[in-house]
Tab-separated table of C-alpha atoms in Angstrom:
chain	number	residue	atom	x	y	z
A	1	UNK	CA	72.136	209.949	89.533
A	2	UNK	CA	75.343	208.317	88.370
A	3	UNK	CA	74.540	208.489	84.603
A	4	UNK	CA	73.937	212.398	85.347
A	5	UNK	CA	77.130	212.645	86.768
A	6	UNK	CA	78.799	210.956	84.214
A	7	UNK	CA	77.306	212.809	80.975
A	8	UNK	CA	78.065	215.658	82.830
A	9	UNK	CA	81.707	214.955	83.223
A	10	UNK	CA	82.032	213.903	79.478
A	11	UNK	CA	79.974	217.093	78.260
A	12	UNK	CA	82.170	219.742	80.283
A	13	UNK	CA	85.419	218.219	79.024
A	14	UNK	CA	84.119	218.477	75.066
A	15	UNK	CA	82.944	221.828	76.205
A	16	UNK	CA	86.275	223.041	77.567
A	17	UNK	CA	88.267	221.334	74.767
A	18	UNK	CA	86.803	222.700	71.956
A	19	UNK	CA	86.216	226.255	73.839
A	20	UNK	CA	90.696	226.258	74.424
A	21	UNK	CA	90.781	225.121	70.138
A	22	UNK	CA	88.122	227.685	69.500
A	23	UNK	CA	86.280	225.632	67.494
A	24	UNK	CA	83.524	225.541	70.185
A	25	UNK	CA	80.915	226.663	67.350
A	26	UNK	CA	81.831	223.832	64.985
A	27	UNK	CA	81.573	221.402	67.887
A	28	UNK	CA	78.459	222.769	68.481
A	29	UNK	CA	76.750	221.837	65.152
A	30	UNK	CA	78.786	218.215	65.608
A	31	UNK	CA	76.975	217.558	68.763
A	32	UNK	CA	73.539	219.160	67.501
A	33	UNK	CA	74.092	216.477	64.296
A	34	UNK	CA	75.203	213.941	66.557
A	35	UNK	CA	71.927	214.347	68.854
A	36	UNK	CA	69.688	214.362	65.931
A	37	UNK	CA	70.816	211.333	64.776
A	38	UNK	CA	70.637	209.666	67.799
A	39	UNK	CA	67.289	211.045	68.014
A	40	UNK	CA	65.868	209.731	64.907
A	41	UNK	CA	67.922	206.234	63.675
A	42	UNK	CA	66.768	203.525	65.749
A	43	UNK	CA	69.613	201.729	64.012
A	44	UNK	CA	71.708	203.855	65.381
A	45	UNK	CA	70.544	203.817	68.794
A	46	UNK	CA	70.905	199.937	68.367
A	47	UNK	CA	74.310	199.685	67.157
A	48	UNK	CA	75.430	202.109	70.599
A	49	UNK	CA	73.086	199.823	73.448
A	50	UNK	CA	74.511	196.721	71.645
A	51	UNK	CA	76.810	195.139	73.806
A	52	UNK	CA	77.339	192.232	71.225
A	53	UNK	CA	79.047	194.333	68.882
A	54	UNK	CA	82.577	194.983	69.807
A	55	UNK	CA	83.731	198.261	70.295
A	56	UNK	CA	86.524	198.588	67.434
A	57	UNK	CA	83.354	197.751	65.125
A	58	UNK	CA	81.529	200.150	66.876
A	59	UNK	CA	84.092	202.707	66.085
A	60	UNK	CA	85.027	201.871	62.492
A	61	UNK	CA	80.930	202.684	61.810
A	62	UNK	CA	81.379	206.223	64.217
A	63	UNK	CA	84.294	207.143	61.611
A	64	UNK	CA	82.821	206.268	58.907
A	65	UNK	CA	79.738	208.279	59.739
A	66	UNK	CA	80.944	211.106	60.751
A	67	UNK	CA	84.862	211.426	59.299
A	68	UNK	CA	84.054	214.279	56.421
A	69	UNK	CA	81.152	215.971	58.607
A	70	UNK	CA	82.780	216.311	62.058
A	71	UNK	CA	85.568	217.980	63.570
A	72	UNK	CA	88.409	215.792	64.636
A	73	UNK	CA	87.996	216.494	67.947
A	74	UNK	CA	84.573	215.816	67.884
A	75	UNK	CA	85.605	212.390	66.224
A	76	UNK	CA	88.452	211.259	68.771
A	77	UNK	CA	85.616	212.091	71.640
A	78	UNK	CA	83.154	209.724	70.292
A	79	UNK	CA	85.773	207.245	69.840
A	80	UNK	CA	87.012	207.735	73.596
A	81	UNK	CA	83.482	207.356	74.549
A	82	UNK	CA	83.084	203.987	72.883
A	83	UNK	CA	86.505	202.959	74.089
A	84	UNK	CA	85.166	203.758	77.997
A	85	UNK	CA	82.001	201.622	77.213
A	86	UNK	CA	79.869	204.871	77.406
A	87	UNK	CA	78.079	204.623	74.127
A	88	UNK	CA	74.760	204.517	75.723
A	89	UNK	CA	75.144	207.571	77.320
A	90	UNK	CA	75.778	209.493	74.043
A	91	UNK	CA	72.097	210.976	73.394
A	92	UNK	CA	72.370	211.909	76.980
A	93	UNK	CA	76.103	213.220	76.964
A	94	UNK	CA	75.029	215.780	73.562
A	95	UNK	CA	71.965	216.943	75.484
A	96	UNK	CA	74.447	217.862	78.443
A	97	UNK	CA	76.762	219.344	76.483
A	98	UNK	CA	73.834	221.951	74.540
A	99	UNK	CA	72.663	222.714	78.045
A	100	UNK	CA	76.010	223.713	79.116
A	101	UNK	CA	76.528	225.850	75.566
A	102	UNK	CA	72.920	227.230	76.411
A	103	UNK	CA	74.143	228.665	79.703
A	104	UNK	CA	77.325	230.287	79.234
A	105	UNK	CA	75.704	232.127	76.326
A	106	UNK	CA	72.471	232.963	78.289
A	107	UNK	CA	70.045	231.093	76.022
A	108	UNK	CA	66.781	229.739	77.322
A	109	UNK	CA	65.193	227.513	75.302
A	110	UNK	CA	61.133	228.746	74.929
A	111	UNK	CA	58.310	226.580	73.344
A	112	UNK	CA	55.202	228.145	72.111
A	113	UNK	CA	52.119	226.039	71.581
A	114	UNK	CA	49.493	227.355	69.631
A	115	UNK	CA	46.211	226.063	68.421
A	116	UNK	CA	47.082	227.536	64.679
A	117	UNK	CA	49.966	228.825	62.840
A	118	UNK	CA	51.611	231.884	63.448
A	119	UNK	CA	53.276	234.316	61.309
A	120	UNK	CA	57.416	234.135	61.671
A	121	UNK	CA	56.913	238.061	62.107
A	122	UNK	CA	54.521	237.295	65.247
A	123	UNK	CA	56.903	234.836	66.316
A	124	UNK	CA	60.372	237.134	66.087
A	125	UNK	CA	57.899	239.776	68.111
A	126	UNK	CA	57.155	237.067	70.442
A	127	UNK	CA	60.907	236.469	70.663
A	128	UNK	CA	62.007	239.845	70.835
A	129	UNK	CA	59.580	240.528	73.604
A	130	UNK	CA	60.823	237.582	75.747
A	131	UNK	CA	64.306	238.516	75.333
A	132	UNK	CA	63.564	241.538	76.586
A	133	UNK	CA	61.757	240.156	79.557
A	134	UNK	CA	63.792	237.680	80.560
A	135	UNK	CA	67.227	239.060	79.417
A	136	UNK	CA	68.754	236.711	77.657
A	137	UNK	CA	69.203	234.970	74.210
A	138	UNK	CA	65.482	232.918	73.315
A	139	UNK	CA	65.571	229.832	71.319
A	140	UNK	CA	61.624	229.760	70.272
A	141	UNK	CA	60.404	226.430	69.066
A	142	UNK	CA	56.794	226.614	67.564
A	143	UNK	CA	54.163	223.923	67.750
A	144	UNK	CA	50.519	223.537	66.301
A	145	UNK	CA	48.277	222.486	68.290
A	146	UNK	CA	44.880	222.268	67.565
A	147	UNK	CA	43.789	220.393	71.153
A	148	UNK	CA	44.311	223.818	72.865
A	149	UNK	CA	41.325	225.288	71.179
A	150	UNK	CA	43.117	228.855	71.100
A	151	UNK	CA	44.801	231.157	72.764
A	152	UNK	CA	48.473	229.835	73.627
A	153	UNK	CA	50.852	227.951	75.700
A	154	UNK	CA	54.252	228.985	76.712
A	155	UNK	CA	57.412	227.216	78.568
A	156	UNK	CA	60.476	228.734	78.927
A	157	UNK	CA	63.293	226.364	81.409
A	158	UNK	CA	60.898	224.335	83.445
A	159	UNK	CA	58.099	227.277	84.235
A	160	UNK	CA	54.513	227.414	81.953
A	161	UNK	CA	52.202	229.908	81.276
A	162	UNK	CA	48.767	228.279	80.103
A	163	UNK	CA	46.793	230.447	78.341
A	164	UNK	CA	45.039	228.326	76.252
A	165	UNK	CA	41.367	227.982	75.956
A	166	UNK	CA	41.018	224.436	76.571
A	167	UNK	CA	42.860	225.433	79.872
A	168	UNK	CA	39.908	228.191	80.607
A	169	UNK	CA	37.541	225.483	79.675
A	170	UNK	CA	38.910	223.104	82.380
A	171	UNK	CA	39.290	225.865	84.478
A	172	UNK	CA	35.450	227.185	84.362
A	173	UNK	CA	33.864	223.266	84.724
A	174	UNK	CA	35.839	222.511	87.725
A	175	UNK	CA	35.033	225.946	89.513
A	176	UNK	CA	30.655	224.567	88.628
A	177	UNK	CA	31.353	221.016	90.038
A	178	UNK	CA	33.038	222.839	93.218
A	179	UNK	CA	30.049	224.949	93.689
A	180	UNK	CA	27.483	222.292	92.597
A	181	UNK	CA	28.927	220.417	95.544
């Protein structure tokens, strides 16, 4: 509960700072950089949960990283975070931070599983028609799936609508084991 707290406390400030310098949308694609990276270099990852290494280290490596990509605000937060010994909490912290972005712009995130691809122009309709529903901006993320059999799956915030075969499928068999019983 603490850590939540905490990432929560570091994402609002970046929030409100860059919002005030109006570079809010170039912090934006920092972070989004910053949380794929964290994402996908294990080395990375290392190099931040490894107490061993000392923090100016540590920050030397965040500059050189990130000095002609990032904004310089962007830059003197990550190097305030490693100063404070919250470095582990980055991947964290940049997830906070896109939620907050996400709700003062009214954008849910939506992920559509599907046992085949899709056409983009079925998935803008698809888009279009839960923006419309749910009033507010849709960030649709795609996924193949061939385990649902057909039909679809769809989760937008924390709620899911299964409408997949293989869901039918479980569905029907344990309706006949409740009736065989």
């Amino acid at each position: 509960m603490r850590e939540i707290k905490l990432q929560s406390r570091y994402a609002n400030s970046l929030y409100i700072l860059a919002k005030e310098d109006n570079i809010l949308d170039k912090v934006l694609r920092d972070i989004l950089s910053i949380k794929d990276l964290c994402i996908k270099s294990h080395e990375f990852q290392v190099i931040l949960r490894n107490p061993v290494i000392k923090p100016n280290l540590k920050k030397q490596i965040i500059n050189s990283l990130f000095k002609d990509t990032c904004e310089e605000l962007t830059i003197k937060f990550l190097l305030l975070i490693i100063e404070k010994r919250r470095d582990i909490y980055l991947l964290g912290i940049c997830e906070e931070f896109l939620h907050i972005y996400n709700e003062e712009h009214n954008i849910k995130k939506a992920r559509l599983v599907v046992a085949e691809d899709i056409s983009p122009s079925l998935q803008e309709e698809i888009k279009n028609r839960l923006q419309d529903s749910l009033q507010a901006n849709i960030d649709l993320e795609t996924e193949v799936d061939d385990r649902i059999l057909g039909g679809f799956s769809l989760t937008v915030d924390d709620k899911q609508y299964d409408a997949s075969f293989r869901k039918k499928l479980l569905d029907l068999r344990n309706e006949l084991l409740q009736t065989q019983k």
